[in-house]
Amino acid sequence: MPIAQQPHGHLRSFGRIQARPLKPRQAALFDTLLPSIAVPEGAFDPRALAPEAKEVWLEIGFGGGEHMAGQAARNPQALVIGAEPFVNGVGSALRHVEEQGLKNVRLHHGDVRDIVAGLPDASLDRVFIMFPDPWQKARHHKRRLIQDDFLAELARVMKPGARLRFATDWANYADWALEKILACGAFAWPAERADDWRVPPADHLTTRYEEKKLGDCAPVFLDFVRA
């Protein structure tokens, strides 16, 4: 099987899977903590994972988990589901969950499209896509997460009025995402002035990745509403 091709037929929208060996503590959490907070395989109702939750949020590609954990800590009323294929990122997130004693986080170690495919219609209240792999070269744009078919699936699982935040520090990807998401027809973009996408939203949590400034522009924050 080609390395860029996944079993479900989609081109892989992420790069490396592991950069270095896991630290012993993180490796242990894969065996002790992850099984108890892992998202079930196949179709599932997120409300069954946390019946007391008033909202269900999804973070796509949570990186090291700082943003996801921070949002979960600030919003105990929400069940926060995170998906990340990068082994070291999952290990880092597990550490954050354990250290902060978070009870409202569930994780998927793998492609988020597997989760979205298993979700019921109109089951999510909020979605974060924070600094996804930009695949800068034009020939690699087909590997970007933001594609027509994925947006259609995302719209299916988001409630009317649910919020979607897309953030990137690559200018071309910001333009690409804005065009694709608006063309989808399922999302409204209520921005009225430049500060609405240039200034970090009030509830934004800066991550280590963001601080590295690896992109070609200042971070762009695009907040949409499911129509």
Coordinates of C-alpha atoms in Angstrom, one line a residue:
M1 CA 0.0 0.0 0.0
P2 CA 1.5 3.4 -0.9
I3 CA 2.5 5.3 2.2
A4 CA 0.3 8.3 1.3
Q5 CA -2.8 6.2 0.8
Q6 CA -5.1 5.2 3.7
P7 CA -7.3 2.1 3.8
H8 CA -10.5 4.2 3.4
G9 CA -9.2 5.5 0.1
H10 CA -8.5 9.2 1.0
L11 CA -5.1 10.8 0.4
R12 CA -3.3 11.3 3.7
S13 CA -3.8 14.9 4.9
F14 CA -1.0 14.8 7.4
G15 CA 2.8 14.2 7.3
R16 CA 5.0 12.3 9.6
I17 CA 3.5 9.9 12.2
Q18 CA 6.3 9.8 14.7
A19 CA 9.4 12.0 15.1
R20 CA 11.2 10.5 18.1
P21 CA 10.7 7.7 20.6
L22 CA 8.1 8.4 23.2
K23 CA 9.2 9.3 26.7
P24 CA 8.6 6.4 29.1
R25 CA 5.8 8.2 30.9
Q26 CA 4.0 9.0 27.7
A27 CA 4.5 5.4 26.4
A28 CA 3.0 4.2 29.7
L29 CA -0.1 6.4 29.3
F30 CA -0.8 4.8 25.9
D31 CA -1.3 1.5 27.8
T32 CA -3.0 2.9 31.0
L33 CA -4.9 6.1 30.1
L34 CA -5.7 6.0 26.4
P35 CA -7.8 2.8 26.4
S36 CA -10.2 4.4 28.9
I37 CA -10.7 7.7 26.9
A38 CA -10.4 6.4 23.4
V39 CA -13.2 7.1 21.0
P40 CA -15.0 3.8 19.9
E41 CA -14.3 2.5 16.5
G42 CA -17.1 2.7 13.9
A43 CA -20.4 4.5 14.4
F44 CA -21.0 6.0 17.9
D45 CA -23.1 8.6 19.6
P46 CA -20.8 11.1 21.4
R47 CA -23.5 11.8 24.0
A48 CA -23.1 8.2 25.2
L49 CA -19.5 8.9 26.0
A50 CA -20.5 11.7 28.5
P51 CA -24.2 11.9 29.1
E52 CA -23.8 14.9 31.4
A53 CA -22.1 17.0 28.7
K54 CA -24.2 19.9 27.4
E55 CA -22.1 20.3 24.2
V56 CA -19.8 18.2 22.0
W57 CA -16.7 19.7 20.5
L58 CA -14.2 18.3 18.1
E59 CA -10.6 19.3 17.6
I60 CA -9.0 18.1 14.4
G61 CA -5.2 17.5 14.6
F62 CA -4.6 18.7 18.1
G63 CA -0.8 18.6 17.8
G64 CA 0.7 18.6 21.3
G65 CA -2.7 18.8 22.9
E66 CA -2.2 22.2 24.7
H67 CA -5.1 23.9 22.9
M68 CA -7.5 21.0 23.3
A69 CA -6.6 20.5 27.0
G70 CA -6.9 24.2 27.7
Q71 CA -10.3 24.4 26.0
A72 CA -11.5 21.3 27.9
A73 CA -10.4 22.8 31.2
R74 CA -12.1 26.1 30.5
N75 CA -15.3 24.5 29.3
P76 CA -16.2 21.6 31.6
Q77 CA -19.7 21.6 30.2
A78 CA -18.4 20.3 26.9
L79 CA -17.2 16.9 25.9
V80 CA -14.0 17.6 23.8
I81 CA -13.1 15.0 21.3
G82 CA -9.6 15.2 19.7
A83 CA -8.1 13.4 16.7
E84 CA -4.4 13.3 16.0
P85 CA -2.4 10.8 13.9
F86 CA 1.0 11.9 15.2
V87 CA 2.2 9.5 17.9
N88 CA 4.2 12.1 19.8
G89 CA 1.2 14.5 19.8
V90 CA -1.1 11.9 21.3
G91 CA 1.6 11.1 24.0
S92 CA 1.8 14.8 24.8
A93 CA -2.0 15.1 25.0
L94 CA -2.3 12.2 27.3
R95 CA 0.1 13.9 29.7
H96 CA -1.9 17.1 29.6
V97 CA -5.1 15.1 30.3
E98 CA -3.5 13.3 33.2
E99 CA -1.8 16.3 34.8
Q100 CA -5.0 18.4 34.6
G101 CA -7.3 15.6 35.7
L102 CA -9.5 16.2 32.7
K103 CA -12.6 14.1 32.6
N104 CA -14.3 15.6 29.5
V105 CA -11.7 14.6 26.9
R106 CA -11.8 11.7 24.5
L107 CA -9.1 10.9 22.0
H108 CA -8.7 9.2 18.6
H109 CA -5.2 8.3 17.6
G110 CA -5.7 8.4 13.8
D111 CA -7.4 10.1 10.9
V112 CA -10.2 12.4 11.9
R113 CA -12.2 11.3 8.9
D114 CA -12.7 7.9 10.6
I115 CA -14.4 9.7 13.5
V116 CA -16.5 12.0 11.3
A117 CA -17.8 9.1 9.3
G118 CA -19.1 7.5 12.4
L119 CA -20.8 10.5 14.0
P120 CA -24.6 11.0 13.8
D121 CA -26.1 13.9 11.9
A122 CA -26.1 17.2 13.7
S123 CA -24.1 16.0 16.7
L124 CA -21.3 18.6 17.1
D125 CA -21.6 22.0 18.6
R126 CA -18.1 23.2 17.8
V127 CA -15.1 22.2 15.6
F128 CA -11.5 23.5 15.7
I129 CA -9.0 23.0 12.9
M130 CA -5.9 24.7 14.3
F131 CA -2.9 25.1 12.0
P132 CA -3.3 21.9 9.9
D133 CA -0.5 20.6 7.6
P134 CA -0.5 23.3 4.9
W135 CA 1.0 21.1 2.1
Q136 CA 2.5 24.3 0.6
K137 CA 3.5 23.0 -2.8
A138 CA 0.8 23.3 -5.5
R139 CA 1.1 19.6 -6.4
H140 CA 0.4 18.7 -2.8
H141 CA -2.8 20.8 -2.4
K142 CA -4.9 17.7 -3.1
R143 CA -3.6 16.4 0.3
R144 CA -5.0 19.3 2.3
L145 CA -7.7 18.4 4.8
I146 CA -10.0 21.1 3.5
Q147 CA -11.6 19.5 0.5
D148 CA -15.1 19.5 -0.8
D149 CA -16.0 16.0 0.3
F150 CA -14.6 16.5 3.8
L151 CA -16.5 19.8 4.2
A152 CA -19.7 18.1 3.2
E153 CA -19.2 15.4 5.8
L154 CA -18.3 18.1 8.4
A155 CA -21.4 20.0 7.6
R156 CA -23.5 16.9 8.1
V157 CA -22.3 16.3 11.6
M158 CA -22.5 19.9 12.8
K159 CA -25.7 21.3 14.3
P160 CA -27.3 24.5 12.8
G161 CA -25.5 27.3 14.6
A162 CA -22.5 25.2 15.4
R163 CA -19.2 27.1 15.1
L164 CA -16.1 26.1 13.0
R165 CA -12.8 27.7 13.6
F166 CA -10.0 27.3 11.0
A167 CA -6.6 28.8 11.8
T168 CA -3.4 28.8 9.7
D169 CA -0.2 30.8 9.3
W170 CA 0.1 30.1 5.6
A171 CA -1.5 32.8 3.4
N172 CA -2.4 30.5 0.5
Y173 CA -4.1 28.0 2.8
A174 CA -6.1 30.8 4.4
D175 CA -7.4 31.8 1.0
W176 CA -7.9 28.2 0.0
A177 CA -9.9 27.4 3.1
L178 CA -12.1 30.5 2.9
E179 CA -13.0 29.8 -0.7
K180 CA -13.7 26.1 -0.1
I181 CA -15.7 26.6 3.0
L182 CA -17.9 29.4 1.6
A183 CA -18.4 27.5 -1.7
C184 CA -19.6 24.5 0.4
G185 CA -22.8 26.5 1.0
A186 CA -23.3 25.2 4.5
F187 CA -21.4 27.8 6.5
A188 CA -21.7 31.6 7.0
W189 CA -18.7 33.8 7.7
P190 CA -19.8 36.7 9.9
A191 CA -16.5 38.6 9.7
E192 CA -17.0 42.4 9.1
R193 CA -13.5 43.9 9.4
A194 CA -9.9 42.7 9.1
D195 CA -9.4 42.4 12.9
D196 CA -12.1 39.7 12.8
W197 CA -9.5 37.3 11.2
R198 CA -6.2 39.0 12.1
V199 CA -6.7 39.3 15.9
P200 CA -6.8 36.1 17.9
P201 CA -10.3 35.4 19.2
A202 CA -10.9 36.1 22.8
D203 CA -11.1 32.4 23.7
H204 CA -8.0 31.4 21.6
L205 CA -5.2 29.6 23.4
T206 CA -1.7 30.0 21.8
T207 CA 0.2 26.8 21.3
R208 CA 3.9 26.1 21.0
Y209 CA 3.5 25.5 17.3
E210 CA 2.0 28.9 16.8
E211 CA 4.9 30.5 18.7
K212 CA 7.4 29.0 16.3
K213 CA 6.1 31.1 13.5
L214 CA 6.8 28.5 10.8
G215 CA 4.4 29.9 8.2
D216 CA 4.7 32.8 5.8
C217 CA 2.2 35.1 7.4
A218 CA 0.7 36.1 10.8
P219 CA -1.9 33.7 12.0
V220 CA -5.3 34.0 10.3
F221 CA -8.4 33.0 12.3
L222 CA -11.5 32.2 10.2
D223 CA -14.6 31.6 12.4
F224 CA -17.7 30.2 10.6
V225 CA -21.2 29.3 11.7
R226 CA -23.1 26.3 10.4
A227 CA -26.1 27.7 8.5

